[in-house]
Coordinates of N, CA and C in Angstrom, one line a residue:
M1 N 24.3 109.0 156.6 CA 24.9 108.6 156.1 C 26.0 109.9 156.5
E2 N 26.0 110.5 156.7 CA 27.0 111.7 157.2 C 28.2 110.3 157.7
N3 N 27.9 109.6 158.8 CA 28.8 108.4 159.2 C 29.5 108.4 157.6
E4 N 28.2 107.4 157.2 CA 29.0 106.5 155.3 C 30.2 107.1 155.2
V5 N 29.3 108.8 154.9 CA 30.9 109.2 153.5 C 31.8 110.3 154.2
L6 N 31.5 110.2 155.7 CA 32.7 110.7 157.4 C 33.9 108.9 156.7
E7 N 33.1 108.1 156.6 CA 33.8 107.1 157.1 C 35.0 106.5 155.1
V8 N 34.2 107.1 154.9 CA 34.5 107.1 153.2 C 35.7 108.4 152.9
L9 N 35.6 109.3 153.4 CA 36.4 110.0 153.5 C 38.2 109.9 153.8
K10 N 37.7 109.0 155.2 CA 39.2 108.7 156.1 C 38.7 108.0 155.6
E11 N 39.0 106.4 154.6 CA 39.1 105.9 153.8 C 39.7 106.4 152.8
I12 N 40.4 107.5 151.8 CA 40.1 108.2 151.1 C 41.1 109.2 152.0
R13 N 41.5 109.4 153.0 CA 42.6 110.3 153.4 C 43.8 109.7 154.0
D14 N 43.0 108.2 154.9 CA 44.1 107.4 154.6 C 45.3 106.9 153.8
G15 N 43.9 106.9 152.5 CA 44.8 106.1 151.7 C 46.0 106.9 150.8
V16 N 45.6 108.6 150.9 CA 46.4 109.4 150.7 C 47.0 109.3 151.0
R17 N 47.7 109.3 152.2 CA 48.3 109.6 153.3 C 49.5 108.7 153.2
A18 N 48.8 107.2 152.8 CA 49.5 105.5 153.2 C 50.1 106.0 151.1
T19 N 49.6 107.0 150.4 CA 50.2 107.3 149.7 C 50.7 108.3 149.1
N20 N 51.2 108.8 150.1 CA 51.9 110.4 149.9 C 53.8 109.5 150.4
G21 N 53.5 108.6 151.7 CA 54.1 108.0 152.2 C 55.1 107.2 151.3
R22 N 55.2 106.7 150.3 CA 54.8 105.3 149.6 C 55.3 106.7 148.3
L23 N 55.1 108.3 147.8 CA 55.5 108.8 147.4 C 56.9 109.1 147.8
D24 N 56.7 109.8 148.5 CA 57.7 110.3 150.0 C 58.7 109.3 149.8
E25 N 58.6 107.9 150.1 CA 60.1 106.9 150.0 C 60.5 106.6 148.6
T26 N 59.9 106.8 147.1 CA 60.0 106.6 146.6 C 60.9 108.0 145.9
N27 N 60.7 109.1 146.2 CA 61.5 110.5 146.3 C 63.0 110.1 147.1
A28 N 62.3 109.8 148.3 CA 63.7 109.7 148.7 C 64.8 108.9 148.1
R29 N 64.4 107.4 147.1 CA 65.4 106.9 146.0 C 65.5 107.1 144.9
L30 N 64.1 108.0 145.1 CA 65.0 108.6 144.0 C 66.3 110.4 144.1
D31 N 65.9 110.2 145.2 CA 66.8 111.2 145.1 C 68.1 110.5 145.7
G32 N 68.2 109.6 146.2 CA 69.8 108.4 146.1 C 70.0 107.7 144.2
V33 N 69.6 107.8 143.3 CA 69.8 107.7 142.5 C 70.4 108.7 141.8
E34 N 69.3 109.5 142.1 CA 69.9 111.1 141.0 C 71.2 111.3 141.8
K35 N 72.0 111.6 142.8 CA 73.2 111.6 143.4 C 74.0 110.9 142.6
R36 N 73.7 109.2 142.7 CA 74.2 107.9 142.4 C 74.6 109.0 140.3
L37 N 73.5 109.3 140.1 CA 73.6 109.5 138.2 C 74.4 110.6 138.6
G38 N 74.0 111.0 139.1 CA 75.3 112.4 139.2 C 76.5 112.7 139.3
G39 N 77.4 111.4 140.0 CA 78.5 110.8 140.4 C 78.8 110.0 138.7
V40 N 77.6 109.7 138.9 CA 77.9 108.4 137.0 C 78.4 109.3 136.0
E41 N 77.9 110.6 135.4 CA 77.6 111.8 135.1 C 78.3 111.7 134.8
E42 N 79.4 112.6 136.6 CA 80.7 113.2 136.0 C 81.3 111.3 135.0
R43 N 81.7 110.8 136.0 CA 82.7 109.8 135.6 C 82.1 109.8 133.9
V44 N 81.4 110.1 133.6 CA 81.0 109.6 131.9 C 80.9 110.5 131.1
E45 N 81.4 112.0 131.5 CA 82.1 112.5 131.4 C 83.0 112.8 131.1
K46 N 84.0 112.5 132.3 CA 85.4 112.7 132.2 C 85.9 111.6 131.3
G47 N 85.1 110.2 131.1 CA 85.5 109.2 130.3 C 85.5 109.9 128.8
F48 N 84.2 110.0 128.2 CA 84.6 110.6 127.2 C 85.2 111.8 126.6
A49 N 85.7 112.7 127.4 CA 86.6 113.8 127.1 C 88.3 113.3 127.6
H50 N 87.9 112.0 128.3 CA 89.1 111.4 128.1 C 89.9 110.4 125.9
V51 N 88.3 109.7 127.0 CA 88.1 109.4 125.3 C 88.8 110.4 123.6
E52 N 87.4 111.0 124.0 CA 87.6 112.8 123.2 C 89.2 112.8 122.9
K53 N 89.9 113.8 123.8 CA 91.5 113.9 123.4 C 92.0 112.4 122.8
R54 N 91.6 111.1 123.2 CA 92.8 109.9 122.8 C 92.2 110.5 121.6
L55 N 90.9 109.8 121.1 CA 90.4 109.6 119.4 C 91.2 110.9 118.4
D56 N 91.4 112.3 119.5 CA 92.5 114.0 119.0 C 93.5 113.0 119.0
G57 N 93.6 113.0 119.8 CA 95.2 112.2 119.0 C 96.0 111.7 118.0
V58 N 94.5 109.9 117.8 CA 94.5 109.3 117.2 C 94.3 109.6 115.2
D59 N 94.0 110.7 116.0 CA 93.6 111.6 114.7 C 94.9 112.4 114.4
E60 N 95.2 113.2 115.3 CA 97.1 113.6 115.0 C 98.2 112.4 114.1
R61 N 97.7 111.4 114.2 CA 98.5 110.2 114.0 C 98.3 109.9 113.0
F62 N 96.8 110.2 112.5 CA 95.8 109.5 111.7 C 96.4 110.3 110.4
D63 N 96.9 111.9 110.7 CA 96.7 112.5 109.3 C 98.5 112.6 108.9
S64 N 99.1 112.1 111.0 CA 100.6 112.1 110.5 C 101.0 110.7 109.3
V65 N 100.7 109.8 109.7 CA 100.5 109.2 109.8 C 100.5 109.2 107.6
G66 N 99.1 109.4 107.4 CA 98.6 110.0 105.9 C 99.4 110.8 105.4
R67 N 99.8 112.5 106.1 CA 101.2 113.2 105.3 C 102.3 112.5 104.8
S68 N 102.8 111.3 106.2 CA 104.2 110.8 105.5 C 103.3 109.7 103.6
L69 N 102.4 108.8 103.5 CA 102.0 107.8 103.2 C 101.8 109.0 101.8
N70 N 101.8 110.2 102.0 CA 102.0 110.4 101.1 C 103.1 110.9 100.2
N71 N 104.4 110.7 101.3 CA 105.5 111.7 101.1 C 105.8 110.5 100.4
I72 N 105.7 108.5 100.9 CA 106.7 108.0 100.2 C 105.8 107.6 99.2
S73 N 104.2 108.0 98.4 CA 104.3 108.0 97.8 C 104.1 108.5 96.6
A74 N 105.0 110.0 97.4 CA 105.2 110.9 95.7 C 107.6 110.7 96.0
R75 N 107.8 109.8 96.6 CA 108.7 109.4 96.6 C 109.1 108.1 95.9
V76 N 108.3 107.7 95.6 CA 108.1 106.4 94.7 C 108.1 106.2 93.7
D77 N 106.8 107.7 93.6 CA 106.5 108.0 92.6 C 108.0 108.7 91.2
V78 N 108.7 109.0 92.2 CA 110.5 110.2 91.6 C 111.4 108.9 90.8
A79 N 110.6 107.6 92.4 CA 112.3 106.4 92.1 C 111.6 106.0 90.9
N80 N 110.6 104.8 90.4 CA 109.9 104.3 89.9 C 110.2 105.5 88.2
M81 N 110.8 106.8 88.2 CA 110.2 107.6 87.6 C 111.6 107.9 86.6
R82 N 113.0 107.6 87.6 CA 114.6 107.3 87.7 C 114.2 106.0 87.1
L83 N 113.4 105.2 87.9 CA 114.3 104.0 87.3 C 114.0 103.2 85.6
E84 N 112.7 104.2 85.7 CA 112.5 104.0 84.1 C 113.6 105.0 83.4
Q85 N 113.9 106.5 84.0 CA 115.3 107.0 83.4 C 116.1 105.8 82.7
L86 N 116.6 105.5 83.7 CA 117.8 104.2 84.6 C 117.4 103.2 82.8
E87 N 116.4 102.5 82.7 CA 116.4 101.6 82.6 C 115.9 101.8 81.2
G88 N 115.9 103.1 80.5 CA 115.9 103.4 79.5 C 117.9 103.4 78.5
K89 N 118.3 105.2 79.1 CA 119.9 104.7 79.5 C 120.6 102.8 79.7
V90 N 120.4 102.1 80.3 CA 120.7 100.8 79.7 C 120.2 100.1 78.4
E91 N 119.2 101.0 78.2 CA 118.7 99.9 76.8 C 119.4 100.1 75.9
G92 N 119.8 101.9 76.3 CA 120.8 102.8 75.3 C 122.3 102.5 75.6
V93 N 122.8 102.2 76.8 CA 124.4 101.2 77.1 C 124.2 100.1 76.2
K94 N 123.3 99.2 76.1 CA 123.0 97.5 75.9 C 123.2 97.9 74.3
A95 N 122.8 98.7 73.8 CA 122.8 99.4 71.9 C 123.9 99.5 71.7
R96 N 125.0 100.3 72.0 CA 125.3 100.8 72.0 C 126.7 99.9 71.9
L97 N 126.2 99.0 73.1 CA 127.6 98.2 73.2 C 127.5 97.1 71.8
L98 N 126.4 96.4 71.8 CA 126.0 95.3 70.8 C 126.8 95.8 70.1
L99 N 127.0 97.5 69.0 CA 127.8 98.4 68.2 C 128.7 98.1 68.0
V100 N 129.3 98.4 69.8 CA 131.5 98.4 69.7 C 131.5 97.0 69.5
E101 N 130.9 95.3 69.9 CA 130.6 94.3 69.7 C 131.4 93.8 68.3
G102 N 130.0 94.4 67.5 CA 129.7 94.1 66.3 C 131.3 95.0 65.5
N103 N 132.0 96.2 65.9 CA 132.7 96.8 65.8 C 134.1 96.0 65.7
L104 N 134.2 96.0 67.4 CA 135.4 94.7 67.7 C 135.0 93.8 67.2
R105 N 134.4 93.4 66.7 CA 134.2 92.1 65.4 C 134.9 92.1 64.2
G106 N 134.8 93.3 64.1 CA 135.4 93.1 62.2 C 136.5 93.8 62.7
V107 N 137.2 95.1 63.9 CA 138.8 95.0 63.9 C 140.0 94.0 64.5
E108 N 139.2 92.9 64.9 CA 139.2 91.3 65.4 C 139.8 90.9 63.6
E109 N 138.7 90.4 62.9 CA 139.3 90.5 61.5 C 139.9 90.9 61.1
G110 N 139.6 92.1 60.4 CA 140.4 92.9 59.6 C 141.8 92.8 60.6
V111 N 142.3 92.5 62.2 CA 143.6 92.5 62.1 C 144.1 91.5 62.4
T112 N 143.4 90.5 62.2 CA 143.0 89.0 62.0 C 143.8 88.7 60.2
G113 N 143.1 89.0 60.1 CA 143.6 89.7 58.1 C 144.8 89.8 57.8
G114 N 144.7 90.8 58.5 CA 145.9 92.1 58.8 C 147.6 91.0 58.6
F115 N 147.5 90.7 59.8 CA 148.1 89.9 60.4 C 148.9 88.3 59.2
K116 N 148.0 88.0 59.0 CA 147.5 86.7 58.0 C 148.5 87.3 56.4
R117 N 147.8 88.6 56.7 CA 148.8 89.0 54.8 C 150.4 89.6 55.3
V118 N 150.3 90.2 56.7 CA 151.5 90.6 57.0 C 152.6 89.5 56.6
T119 N 151.9 88.1 57.8 CA 152.5 86.8 57.1 C 153.5 86.4 56.8
E120 N 152.0 86.6 55.0 CA 152.0 85.5 54.3 C 153.4 86.3 53.6
S121 N 153.1 87.8 52.9 CA 154.3 89.0 53.0 C 155.4 89.4 53.7
I122 N 156.0 88.6 54.8 CA 157.3 87.8 56.1 C 157.5 87.1 55.0
A123 N 156.2 85.9 54.6 CA 157.4 84.5 53.7 C 158.0 85.5 52.4
E124 N 156.7 85.4 52.5 CA 157.4 85.9 50.7 C 159.1 86.9 50.9
L125 N 158.8 87.2 51.3 CA 159.6 88.7 52.3 C 160.8 87.3 52.2
R126 N 160.8 86.6 52.9 CA 162.1 86.0 53.6 C 161.9 84.8 52.0
A127 N 161.2 84.6 51.0 CA 161.6 84.0 50.3 C 162.7 83.9 49.7
D128 N 162.5 86.2 48.7 CA 162.3 86.4 48.0 C 164.5 86.0 49.1
V129 N 164.0 86.7 50.3 CA 165.6 87.4 50.8 C 166.5 86.2 50.2
K130 N 165.9 85.0 51.0 CA 166.6 83.9 50.6 C 167.2 83.2 49.4
A131 N 165.7 83.5 48.2 CA 166.8 83.7 46.5 C 168.1 84.2 46.1
T132 N 167.2 85.8 46.4 CA 169.0 86.6 46.6 C 169.7 86.3 47.3
L133 N 169.7 86.1 48.3 CA 171.5 85.4 49.3 C 171.7 84.3 48.6
D134 N 171.1 83.7 47.8 CA 171.3 82.2 47.1 C 171.4 82.8 46.0
D135 N 171.5 83.5 45.1 CA 171.7 83.5 44.5 C 172.8 85.3 44.1
H136 N 173.3 85.2 45.4 CA 174.4 86.2 45.6 C 175.0 84.9 45.9
E137 N 175.3 84.2 47.1 CA 176.6 83.2 47.0 C 176.7 83.1 46.2
V138 N 176.1 82.6 45.0 CA 176.7 81.7 43.6 C 177.3 82.8 42.7
R139 N 176.6 84.2 42.9 CA 177.7 85.0 42.3 C 178.5 85.2 42.8
I140 N 179.5 85.6 43.8 CA 180.0 85.4 45.2 C 181.0 84.8 44.9
T141 N 180.5 83.9 45.0 CA 181.6 81.7 44.9 C 181.8 81.6 43.0
K142 N 181.2 82.7 42.1 CA 181.4 82.8 41.0 C 183.0 83.6 40.7
L143 N 183.1 84.4 40.9 CA 183.1 85.6 41.5 C 184.6 85.2 42.4
E144 N 184.8 85.1 42.9 CA 185.9 84.0 44.4 C 186.4 82.8 43.1
K145 N 186.0 82.7 42.5 CA 186.5 81.2 40.8 C 187.2 81.8 39.8
R146 N 186.6 83.2 39.6 CA 186.6 83.6 38.6 C 188.7 84.6 38.4
S147 N 188.3 84.9 39.8 CA 189.8 85.8 40.9 C 190.7 84.3 41.0
A148 N 190.1 83.3 41.7 CA 191.1 82.7 41.7 C 192.0 82.3 40.8

């Protein structure tokens, strides 16, 4: 039975040696994979650092754009307020223009009526002057006949 035990122990020893050999091969392959992973990790870290740097730049740009948009928004608000003020002034000017136009119509009507009255007065004056001249002529003719 000792031989059988010895035989089993030899088989176990051979199995352990074979397993150890496979483990050594696996460890060697794992070391190679580990080295490659180290290189990949380094590249990934560099890539992440580059991406982080780019993201920081993008963040700064977004912040700048945000500030610019806020500035533009404030300027638009100011422009809108000014526009509203100008619209109010334009409405005031329109109202004053309508008032001036109304006054101008009144003045035009007054001037037209005044010219009409002046024209009528001149016509009456002419008629009076003509009547007076005719009367003077008649008197002068009478005086000339008396004197002659």
